[in-house]
CSV table of C-alpha atoms in Angstrom, one decimal:
chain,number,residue,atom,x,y,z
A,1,UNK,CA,12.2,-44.0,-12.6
A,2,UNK,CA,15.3,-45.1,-11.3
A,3,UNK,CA,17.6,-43.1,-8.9
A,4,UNK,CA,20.1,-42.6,-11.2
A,5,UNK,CA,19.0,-41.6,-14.0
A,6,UNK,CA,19.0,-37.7,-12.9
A,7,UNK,CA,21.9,-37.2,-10.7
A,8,UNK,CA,22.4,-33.6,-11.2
A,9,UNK,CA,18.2,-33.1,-10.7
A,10,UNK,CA,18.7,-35.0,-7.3
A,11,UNK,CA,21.4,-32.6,-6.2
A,12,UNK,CA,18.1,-30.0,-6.0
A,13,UNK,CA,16.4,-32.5,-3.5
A,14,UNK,CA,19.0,-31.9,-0.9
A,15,UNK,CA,18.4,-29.4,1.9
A,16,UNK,CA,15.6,-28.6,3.7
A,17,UNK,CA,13.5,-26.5,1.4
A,18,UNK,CA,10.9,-27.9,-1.4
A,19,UNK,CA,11.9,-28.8,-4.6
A,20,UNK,CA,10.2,-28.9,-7.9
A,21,UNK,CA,12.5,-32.1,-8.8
A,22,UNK,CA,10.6,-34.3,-6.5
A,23,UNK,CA,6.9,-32.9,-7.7
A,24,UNK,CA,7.7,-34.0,-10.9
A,25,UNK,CA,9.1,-37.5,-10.2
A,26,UNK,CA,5.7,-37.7,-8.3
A,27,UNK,CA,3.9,-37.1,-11.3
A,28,UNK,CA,6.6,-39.2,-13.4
A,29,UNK,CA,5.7,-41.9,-11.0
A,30,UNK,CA,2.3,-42.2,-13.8
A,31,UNK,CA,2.6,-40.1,-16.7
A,32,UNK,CA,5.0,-40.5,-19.6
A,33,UNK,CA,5.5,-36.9,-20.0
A,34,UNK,CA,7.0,-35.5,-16.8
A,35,UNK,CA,9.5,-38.4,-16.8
A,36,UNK,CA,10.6,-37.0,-20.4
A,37,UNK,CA,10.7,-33.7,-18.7
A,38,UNK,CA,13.2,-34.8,-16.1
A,39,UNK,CA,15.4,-36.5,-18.6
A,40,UNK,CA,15.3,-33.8,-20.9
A,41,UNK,CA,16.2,-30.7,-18.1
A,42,UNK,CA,18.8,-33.3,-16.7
A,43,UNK,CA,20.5,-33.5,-20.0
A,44,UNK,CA,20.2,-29.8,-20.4
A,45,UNK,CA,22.1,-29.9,-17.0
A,46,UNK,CA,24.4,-31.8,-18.5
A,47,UNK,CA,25.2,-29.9,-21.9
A,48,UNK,CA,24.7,-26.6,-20.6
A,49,UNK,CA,22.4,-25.9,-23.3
A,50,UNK,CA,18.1,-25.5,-23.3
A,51,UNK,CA,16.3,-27.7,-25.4
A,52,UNK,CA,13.2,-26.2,-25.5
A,53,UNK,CA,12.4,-23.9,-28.6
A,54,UNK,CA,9.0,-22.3,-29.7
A,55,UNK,CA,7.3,-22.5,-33.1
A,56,UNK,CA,3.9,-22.5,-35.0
A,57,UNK,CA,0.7,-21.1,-34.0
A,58,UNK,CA,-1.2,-23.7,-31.7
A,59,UNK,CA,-4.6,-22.8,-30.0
A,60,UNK,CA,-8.0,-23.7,-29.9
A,61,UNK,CA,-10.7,-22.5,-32.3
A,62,UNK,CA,-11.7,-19.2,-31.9
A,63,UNK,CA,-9.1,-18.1,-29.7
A,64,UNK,CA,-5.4,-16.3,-30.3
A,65,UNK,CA,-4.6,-16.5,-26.9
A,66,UNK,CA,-4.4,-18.9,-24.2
A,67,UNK,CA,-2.3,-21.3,-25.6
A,68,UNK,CA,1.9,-21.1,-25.4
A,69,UNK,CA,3.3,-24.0,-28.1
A,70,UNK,CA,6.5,-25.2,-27.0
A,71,UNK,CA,8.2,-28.3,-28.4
A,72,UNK,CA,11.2,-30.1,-28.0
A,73,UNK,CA,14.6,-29.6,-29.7
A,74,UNK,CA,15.2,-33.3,-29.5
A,75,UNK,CA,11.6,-35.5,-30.5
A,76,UNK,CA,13.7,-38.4,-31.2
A,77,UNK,CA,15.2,-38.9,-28.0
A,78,UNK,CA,12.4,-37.6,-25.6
A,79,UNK,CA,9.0,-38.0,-27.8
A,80,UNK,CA,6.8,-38.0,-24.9
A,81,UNK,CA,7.6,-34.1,-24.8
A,82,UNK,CA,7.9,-33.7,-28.9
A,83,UNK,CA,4.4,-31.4,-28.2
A,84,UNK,CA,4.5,-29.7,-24.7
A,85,UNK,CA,2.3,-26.5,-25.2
A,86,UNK,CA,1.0,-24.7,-21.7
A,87,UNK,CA,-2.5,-23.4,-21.5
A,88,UNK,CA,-3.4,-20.2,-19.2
A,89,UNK,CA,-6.5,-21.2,-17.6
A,90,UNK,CA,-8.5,-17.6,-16.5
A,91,UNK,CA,-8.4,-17.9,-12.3
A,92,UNK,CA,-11.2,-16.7,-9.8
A,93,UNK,CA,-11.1,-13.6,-9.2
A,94,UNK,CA,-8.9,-13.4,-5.7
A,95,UNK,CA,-8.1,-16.7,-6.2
A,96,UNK,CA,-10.5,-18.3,-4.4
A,97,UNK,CA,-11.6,-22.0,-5.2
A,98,UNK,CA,-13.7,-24.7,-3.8
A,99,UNK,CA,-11.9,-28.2,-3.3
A,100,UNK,CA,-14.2,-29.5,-6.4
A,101,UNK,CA,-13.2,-27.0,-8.9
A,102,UNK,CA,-9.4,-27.8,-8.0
A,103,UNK,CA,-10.1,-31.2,-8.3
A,104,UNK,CA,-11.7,-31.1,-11.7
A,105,UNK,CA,-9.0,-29.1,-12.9
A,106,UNK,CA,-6.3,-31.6,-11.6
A,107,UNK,CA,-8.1,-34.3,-13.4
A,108,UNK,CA,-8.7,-32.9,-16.5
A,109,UNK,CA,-4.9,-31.9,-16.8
A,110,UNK,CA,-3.9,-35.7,-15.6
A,111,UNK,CA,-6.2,-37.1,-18.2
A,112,UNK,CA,-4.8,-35.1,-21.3
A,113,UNK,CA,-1.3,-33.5,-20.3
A,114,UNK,CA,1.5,-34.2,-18.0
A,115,UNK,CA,-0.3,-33.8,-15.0
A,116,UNK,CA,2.6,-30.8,-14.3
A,117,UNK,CA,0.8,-27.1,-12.7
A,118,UNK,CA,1.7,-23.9,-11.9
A,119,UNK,CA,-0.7,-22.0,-9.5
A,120,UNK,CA,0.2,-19.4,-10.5
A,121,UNK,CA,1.7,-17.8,-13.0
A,122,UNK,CA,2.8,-14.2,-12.5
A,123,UNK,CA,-0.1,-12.4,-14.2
A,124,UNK,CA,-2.3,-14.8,-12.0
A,125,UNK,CA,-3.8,-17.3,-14.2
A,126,UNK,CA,-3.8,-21.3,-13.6
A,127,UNK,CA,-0.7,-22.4,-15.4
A,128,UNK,CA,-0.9,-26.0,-17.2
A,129,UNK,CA,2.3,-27.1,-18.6
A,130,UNK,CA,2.7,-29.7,-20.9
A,131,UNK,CA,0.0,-31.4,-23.6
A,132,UNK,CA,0.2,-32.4,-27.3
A,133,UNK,CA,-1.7,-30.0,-29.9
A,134,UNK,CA,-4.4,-32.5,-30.5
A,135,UNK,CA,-5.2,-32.8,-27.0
A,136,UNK,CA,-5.6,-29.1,-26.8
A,137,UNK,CA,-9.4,-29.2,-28.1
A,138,UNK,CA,-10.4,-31.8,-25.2
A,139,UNK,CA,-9.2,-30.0,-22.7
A,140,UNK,CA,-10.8,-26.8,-23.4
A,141,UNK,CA,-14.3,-28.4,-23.8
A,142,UNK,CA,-13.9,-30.2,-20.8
A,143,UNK,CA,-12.3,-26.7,-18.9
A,144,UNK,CA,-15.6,-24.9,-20.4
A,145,UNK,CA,-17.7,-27.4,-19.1
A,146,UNK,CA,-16.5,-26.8,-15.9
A,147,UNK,CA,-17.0,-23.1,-16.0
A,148,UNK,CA,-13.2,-22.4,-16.6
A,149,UNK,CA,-12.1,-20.5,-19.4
A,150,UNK,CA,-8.5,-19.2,-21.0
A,151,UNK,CA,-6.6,-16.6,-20.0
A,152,UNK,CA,-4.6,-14.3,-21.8
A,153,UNK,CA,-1.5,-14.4,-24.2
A,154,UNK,CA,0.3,-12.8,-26.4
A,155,UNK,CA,-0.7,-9.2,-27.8
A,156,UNK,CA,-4.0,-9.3,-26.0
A,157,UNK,CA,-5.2,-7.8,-22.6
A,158,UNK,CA,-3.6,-10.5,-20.0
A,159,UNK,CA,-6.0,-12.4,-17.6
A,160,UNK,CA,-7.3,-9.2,-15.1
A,161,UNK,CA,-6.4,-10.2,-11.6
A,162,UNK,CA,-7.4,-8.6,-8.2
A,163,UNK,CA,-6.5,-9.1,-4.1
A,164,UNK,CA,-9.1,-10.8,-2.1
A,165,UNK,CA,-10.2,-6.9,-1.2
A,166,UNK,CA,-13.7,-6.9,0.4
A,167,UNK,CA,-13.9,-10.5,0.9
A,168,UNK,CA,-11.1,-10.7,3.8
A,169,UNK,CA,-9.2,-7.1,3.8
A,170,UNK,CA,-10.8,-4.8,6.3
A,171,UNK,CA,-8.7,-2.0,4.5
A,172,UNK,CA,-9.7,-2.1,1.0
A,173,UNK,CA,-11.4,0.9,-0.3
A,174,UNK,CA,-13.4,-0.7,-3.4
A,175,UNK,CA,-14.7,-4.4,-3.8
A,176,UNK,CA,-11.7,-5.3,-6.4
A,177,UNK,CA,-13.2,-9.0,-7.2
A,178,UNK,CA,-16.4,-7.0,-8.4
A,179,UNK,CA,-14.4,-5.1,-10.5
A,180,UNK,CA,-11.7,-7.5,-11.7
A,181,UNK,CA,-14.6,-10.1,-12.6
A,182,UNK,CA,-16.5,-6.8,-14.3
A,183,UNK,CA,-13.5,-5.6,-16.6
A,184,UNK,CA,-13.1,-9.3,-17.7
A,185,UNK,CA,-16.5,-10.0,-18.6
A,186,UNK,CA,-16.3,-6.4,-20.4
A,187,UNK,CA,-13.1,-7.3,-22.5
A,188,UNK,CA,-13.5,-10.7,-23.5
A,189,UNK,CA,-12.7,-10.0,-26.9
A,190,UNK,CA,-9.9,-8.5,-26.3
A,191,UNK,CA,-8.3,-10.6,-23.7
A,192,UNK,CA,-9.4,-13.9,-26.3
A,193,UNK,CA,-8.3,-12.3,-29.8
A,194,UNK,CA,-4.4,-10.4,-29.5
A,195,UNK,CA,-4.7,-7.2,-31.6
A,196,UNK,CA,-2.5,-4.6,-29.7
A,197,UNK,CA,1.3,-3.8,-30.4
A,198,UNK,CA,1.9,-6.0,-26.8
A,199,UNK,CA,0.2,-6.8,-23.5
A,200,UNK,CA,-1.7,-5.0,-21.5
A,201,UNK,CA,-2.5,-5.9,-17.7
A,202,UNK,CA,-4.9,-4.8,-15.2
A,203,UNK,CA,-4.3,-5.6,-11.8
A,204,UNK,CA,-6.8,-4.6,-8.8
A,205,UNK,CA,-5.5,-3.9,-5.8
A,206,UNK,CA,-7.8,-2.6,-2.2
A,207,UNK,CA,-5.1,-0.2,-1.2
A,208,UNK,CA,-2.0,0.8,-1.2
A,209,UNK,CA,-0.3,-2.4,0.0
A,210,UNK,CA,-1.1,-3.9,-2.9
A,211,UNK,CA,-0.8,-7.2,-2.5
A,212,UNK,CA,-0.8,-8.4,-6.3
A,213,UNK,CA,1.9,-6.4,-7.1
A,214,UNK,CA,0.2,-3.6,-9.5
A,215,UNK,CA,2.6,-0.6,-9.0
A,216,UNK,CA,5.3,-2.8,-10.8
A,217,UNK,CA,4.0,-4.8,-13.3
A,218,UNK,CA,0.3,-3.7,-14.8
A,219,UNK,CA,-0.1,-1.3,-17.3
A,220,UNK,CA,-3.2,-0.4,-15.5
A,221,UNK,CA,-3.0,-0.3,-11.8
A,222,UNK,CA,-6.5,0.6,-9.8
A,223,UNK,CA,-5.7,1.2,-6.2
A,224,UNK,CA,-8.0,1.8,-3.3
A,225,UNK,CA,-7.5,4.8,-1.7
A,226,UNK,CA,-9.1,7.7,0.3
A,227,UNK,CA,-9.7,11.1,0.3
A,228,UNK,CA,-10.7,12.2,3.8
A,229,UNK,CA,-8.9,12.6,6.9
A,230,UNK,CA,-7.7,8.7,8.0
A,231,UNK,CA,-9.6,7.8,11.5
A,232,UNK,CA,-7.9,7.2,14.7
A,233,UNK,CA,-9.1,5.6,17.7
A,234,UNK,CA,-7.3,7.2,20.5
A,235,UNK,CA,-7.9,4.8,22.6
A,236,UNK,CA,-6.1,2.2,20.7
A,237,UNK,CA,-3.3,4.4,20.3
A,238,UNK,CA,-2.7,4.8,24.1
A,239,UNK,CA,-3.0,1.2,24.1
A,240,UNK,CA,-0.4,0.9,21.7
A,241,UNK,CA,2.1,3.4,23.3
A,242,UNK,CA,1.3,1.5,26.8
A,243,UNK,CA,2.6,-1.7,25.3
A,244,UNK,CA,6.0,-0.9,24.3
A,245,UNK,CA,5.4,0.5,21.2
A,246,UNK,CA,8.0,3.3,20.0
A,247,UNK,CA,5.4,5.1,18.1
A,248,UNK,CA,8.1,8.4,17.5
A,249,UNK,CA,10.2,6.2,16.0
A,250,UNK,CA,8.1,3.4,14.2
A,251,UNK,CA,5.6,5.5,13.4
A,252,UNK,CA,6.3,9.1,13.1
A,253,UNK,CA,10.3,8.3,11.5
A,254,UNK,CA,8.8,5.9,8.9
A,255,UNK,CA,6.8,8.7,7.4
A,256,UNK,CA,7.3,9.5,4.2
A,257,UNK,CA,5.3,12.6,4.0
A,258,UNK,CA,6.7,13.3,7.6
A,259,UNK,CA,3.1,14.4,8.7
A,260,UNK,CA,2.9,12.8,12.2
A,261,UNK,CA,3.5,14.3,15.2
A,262,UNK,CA,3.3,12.3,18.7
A,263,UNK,CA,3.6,14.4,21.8
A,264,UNK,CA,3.6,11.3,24.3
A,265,UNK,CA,-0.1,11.6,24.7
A,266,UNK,CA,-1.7,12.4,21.1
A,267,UNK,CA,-1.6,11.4,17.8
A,268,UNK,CA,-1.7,14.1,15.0
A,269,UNK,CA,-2.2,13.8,11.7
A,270,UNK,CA,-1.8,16.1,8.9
A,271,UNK,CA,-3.8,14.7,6.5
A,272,UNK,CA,-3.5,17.7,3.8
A,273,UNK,CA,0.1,16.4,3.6
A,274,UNK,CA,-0.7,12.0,3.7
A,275,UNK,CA,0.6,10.4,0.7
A,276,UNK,CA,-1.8,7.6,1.9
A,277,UNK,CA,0.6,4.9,2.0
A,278,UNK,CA,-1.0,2.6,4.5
A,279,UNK,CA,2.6,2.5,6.4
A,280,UNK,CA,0.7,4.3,9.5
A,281,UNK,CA,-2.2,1.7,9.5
A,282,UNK,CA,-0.1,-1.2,9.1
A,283,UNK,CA,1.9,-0.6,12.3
A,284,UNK,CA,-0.8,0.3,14.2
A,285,UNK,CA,-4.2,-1.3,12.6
A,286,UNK,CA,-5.9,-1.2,15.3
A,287,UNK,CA,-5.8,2.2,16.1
A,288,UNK,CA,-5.9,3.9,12.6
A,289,UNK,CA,-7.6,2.8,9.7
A,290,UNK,CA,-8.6,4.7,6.0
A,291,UNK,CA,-11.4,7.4,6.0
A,292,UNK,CA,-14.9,6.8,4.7
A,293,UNK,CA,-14.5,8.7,1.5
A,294,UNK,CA,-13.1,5.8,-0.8
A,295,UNK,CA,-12.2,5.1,-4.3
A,296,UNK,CA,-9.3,4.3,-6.4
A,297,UNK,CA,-6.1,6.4,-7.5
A,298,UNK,CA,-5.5,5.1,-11.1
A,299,UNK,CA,-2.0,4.7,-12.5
A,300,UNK,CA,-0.5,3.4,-15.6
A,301,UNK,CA,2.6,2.0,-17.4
A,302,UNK,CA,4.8,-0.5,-15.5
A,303,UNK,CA,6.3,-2.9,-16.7
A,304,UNK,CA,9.6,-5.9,-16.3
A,305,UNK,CA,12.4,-5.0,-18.0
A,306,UNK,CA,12.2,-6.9,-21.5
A,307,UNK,CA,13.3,-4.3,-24.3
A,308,UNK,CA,14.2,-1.8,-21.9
A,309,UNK,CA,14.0,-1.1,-18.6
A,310,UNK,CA,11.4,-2.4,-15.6
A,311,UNK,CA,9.3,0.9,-14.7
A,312,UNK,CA,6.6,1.8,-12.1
A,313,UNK,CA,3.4,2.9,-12.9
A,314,UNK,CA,3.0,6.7,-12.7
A,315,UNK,CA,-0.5,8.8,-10.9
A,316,UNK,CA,-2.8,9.2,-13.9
A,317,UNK,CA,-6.5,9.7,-12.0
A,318,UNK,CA,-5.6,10.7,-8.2
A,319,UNK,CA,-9.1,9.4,-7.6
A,320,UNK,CA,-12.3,8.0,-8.7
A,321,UNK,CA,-14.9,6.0,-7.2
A,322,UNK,CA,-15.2,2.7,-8.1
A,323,UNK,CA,-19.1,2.3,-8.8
A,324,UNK,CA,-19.7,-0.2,-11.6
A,325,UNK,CA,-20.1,0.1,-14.8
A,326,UNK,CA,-16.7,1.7,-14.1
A,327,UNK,CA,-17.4,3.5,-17.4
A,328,UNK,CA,-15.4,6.4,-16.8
A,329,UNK,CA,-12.1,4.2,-16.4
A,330,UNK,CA,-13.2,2.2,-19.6
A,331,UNK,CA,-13.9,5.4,-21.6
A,332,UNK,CA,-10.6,6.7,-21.1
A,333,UNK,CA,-8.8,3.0,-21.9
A,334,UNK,CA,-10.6,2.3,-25.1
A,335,UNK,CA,-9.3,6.0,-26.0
A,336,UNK,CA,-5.6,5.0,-24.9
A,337,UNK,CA,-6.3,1.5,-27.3
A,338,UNK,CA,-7.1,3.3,-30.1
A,339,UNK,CA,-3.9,5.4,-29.9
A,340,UNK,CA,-1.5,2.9,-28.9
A,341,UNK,CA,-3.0,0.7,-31.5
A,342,UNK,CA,-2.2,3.3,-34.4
A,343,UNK,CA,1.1,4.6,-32.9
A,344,UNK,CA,2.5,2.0,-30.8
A,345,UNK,CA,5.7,0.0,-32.5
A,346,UNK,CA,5.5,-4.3,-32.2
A,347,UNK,CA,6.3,-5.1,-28.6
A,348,UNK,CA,6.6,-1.7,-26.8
A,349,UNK,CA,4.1,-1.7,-23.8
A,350,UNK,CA,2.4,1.7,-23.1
A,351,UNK,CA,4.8,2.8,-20.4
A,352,UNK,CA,7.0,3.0,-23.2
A,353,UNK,CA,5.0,4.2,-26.1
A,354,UNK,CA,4.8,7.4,-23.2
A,355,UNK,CA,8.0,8.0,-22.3
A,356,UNK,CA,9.1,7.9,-26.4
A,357,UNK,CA,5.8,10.1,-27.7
A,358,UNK,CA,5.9,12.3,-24.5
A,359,UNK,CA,3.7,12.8,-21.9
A,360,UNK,CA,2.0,15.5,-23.2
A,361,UNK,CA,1.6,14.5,-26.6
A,362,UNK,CA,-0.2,11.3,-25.2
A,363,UNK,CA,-2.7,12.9,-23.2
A,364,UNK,CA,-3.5,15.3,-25.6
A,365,UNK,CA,-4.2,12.3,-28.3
A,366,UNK,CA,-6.3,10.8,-25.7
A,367,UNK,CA,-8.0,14.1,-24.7
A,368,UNK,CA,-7.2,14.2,-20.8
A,369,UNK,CA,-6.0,17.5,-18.9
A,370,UNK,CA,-2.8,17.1,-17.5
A,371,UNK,CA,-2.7,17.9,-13.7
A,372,UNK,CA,0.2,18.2,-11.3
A,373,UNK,CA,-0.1,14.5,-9.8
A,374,UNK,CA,0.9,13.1,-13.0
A,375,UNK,CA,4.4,15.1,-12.2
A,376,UNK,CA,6.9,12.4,-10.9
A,377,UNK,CA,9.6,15.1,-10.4
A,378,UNK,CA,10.1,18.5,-11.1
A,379,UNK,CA,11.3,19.8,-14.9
A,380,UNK,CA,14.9,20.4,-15.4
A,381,UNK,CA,14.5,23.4,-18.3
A,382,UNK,CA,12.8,26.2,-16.0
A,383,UNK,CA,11.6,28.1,-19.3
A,384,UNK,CA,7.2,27.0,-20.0
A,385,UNK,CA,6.1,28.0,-23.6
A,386,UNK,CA,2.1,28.4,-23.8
A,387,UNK,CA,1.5,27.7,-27.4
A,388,UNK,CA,-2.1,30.3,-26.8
A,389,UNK,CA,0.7,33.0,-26.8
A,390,UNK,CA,2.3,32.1,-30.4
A,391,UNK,CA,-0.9,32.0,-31.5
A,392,UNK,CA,-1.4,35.6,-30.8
A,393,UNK,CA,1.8,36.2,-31.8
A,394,UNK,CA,1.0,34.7,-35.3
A,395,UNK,CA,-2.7,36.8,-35.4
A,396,UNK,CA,-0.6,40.5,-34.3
A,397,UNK,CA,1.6,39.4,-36.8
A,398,UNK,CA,-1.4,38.6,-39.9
A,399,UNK,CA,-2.9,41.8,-38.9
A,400,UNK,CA,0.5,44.5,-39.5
């Protein structure tokens, strides 16, 4: 396309950092689609105004989710992107791919869409933007016969996604692409056919690092973490100490439990006190690593701040261990499903369905004990009310 048809788009090429502008002339360079693309988002550019807008159901049969149907506001002037509807294509577990699979999936997309990806998208999956509703069909046959299939949208439980754990992290505490790959094959009907009030993510993560981001955006969040007392090599630590490192103040001062102590010499830990951060290990991985009893803390409701607020996930099981069939995790999900699914309002994720029905409430519909890690900080009102005690109240009162 010529130079100057996109002169505000070509102010994004200048500098010395990538730009999407010039991946999509590269694609423009052959396929009709991403050049309406560029003209289209330079004219938005131009007016100030975004001329995308969503409408109709679109998707292939069987399925509720997977597909995104976008069209654009002006068919007349840019009909190559009239129908540009994005498919969520589920992604290996870790994201870990052999140069064929990538291949087949770049071709399939250049055959029957604009040839325009994004790996990834933020829940994880393989992000195809752009094809025309009747095209939709081909390209799942042709993704199935590959052994691809769609990922999540809508209402539905979002495409599970995990860290490379086991496979390259010597500090994860469970084999998260076991379990991610598990919890997909177990939910396929749910993650294929939307029936909740709004999404709901799992994310797997090997420890505390967590290095796909669970804390702050899945529902779900399964950790790796410990239980025993973390192991120190001492002799790594002198090691450490004789190379320059400041371990009092790198170490010991970054503490957020403040249970180190360094006397020049040794290293103590109180591990009755470790919040089991991983802060320690990363600063010095050579010489400290997790204990041998591992497992997963589980914790639930984060979410990004679309109707209200972003929020973290909060402590719901300080640990289990992760031994497939996981059924203990899944018992206790379905429960939360089936109460969220009869209480929850149309787009309130279940951090928020908590916060409105109250903690207590909740794990009493779900029937789970309440224990003290689920506390983020103390009460305010210092005055406890055991309802056992109106109850005898009520009985002493019957019998007078």
């Amino acid at each position: 396309m010529a130079t100057n048809e996109t002169p505000l788009l070509d102010e994004l090429e200048k500098g010395p950092w990538p730009s999407f502008v010039t991946e999509i002339k590269r694609a423009a360079a052959g396929n009709e689609m991403a050049k309406d693309v560029l003209l289209q988002l330079e004219k938005s550019y131009r007016d100030k105004v975004g001329y995308w807008k969503h409408g109709g159901i679109v998707g292939v049969m069987g399925y509720g989710g997977g597909v995104i149907g976008r069209y654009s506001a002006l068919p007349e002037e840019f009909p190559n992107v009239s129908h540009f509807h994005t498919l969520r294509v589920n992604q290996p577990s870790a994201w870990f791919y052999t140069a064929d699979a990538l291949r087949s999936i770049c071709d399939i997309w250049e055959e029957h869409g604009s040839g325009l990806t994004n790996m990834h998208g933020s829940t994880g999956d393989i992000i195809l933007l752009g094809t025309r509703t009747e095209q939709l069909e081909p390209v799942f046959e042709k993704l199935t016969a590959h052994g691809f299939d769609l990922g999540g949208s809508g209402s539905d439980v979002r495409t599970p996604s995990c860290c490379n754990g086991m496979a390259r992290c010597e500090f994860a505490c469970y084999d998260t692409m076991a379990a991610c790959y598990d919890f997909t094959q177990e939910y396929q009907d749910e993650l294929h056919r939307p029936a909740f009030p709004y999404k709901w993510k799992f994310k797997f993560s090997g420890c505390a690092n967590d290095c796909v981001a669970a804390i702050a955006r899945s529902d779900l969040s399964i950790i790796g973490t410990w239980r025993d007392d973390i192991k120190i090599d001492t002799a790594e630590i002198k090691a450490y100490a004789d190379g320059g490192m400041d371990i009092e103040s790198d170490v010991c001062g970054n503490c957020p439990a403040h249970c180190i102590d360094w006397d020049g010499k040794q290293l103590a830990i109180d591990n009755s006190l470790c919040l089991h951060c991983m802060h320690c290990i990363n600063v010095m991985p050579k010489a400290l690593a997790p204990g041998d009893d591992k497992g997963a803390v589980i914790l639930i409701g984060a979410k990004a701040p679309i109707i209200e607020g972003a929020l973290l996930s909060s402590v719901f099981m300080p640990f289990i261990k992760m031994e497939a069939p996981y059924r203990e995790i899944k018992d206790v999900v379905e429960e939360i499903w089936d109460v969220w699914c009869e209480e929850g309002k149309a787009r309130e994720r279940i951090g928020e369905f908590i916060q409105r029905v109250g903690l207590g409430d909740f794990l009493e519909a779900i029937g789970v004990e309440p224990i003290p890690e689920m506390v983020a900080v103390p009460r305010e009102n210092p005055y406890i009310f055991y309802e056992e005690f109106f109850e005898e109240d009520d009985e002493e009162g019957e019998d007078e």
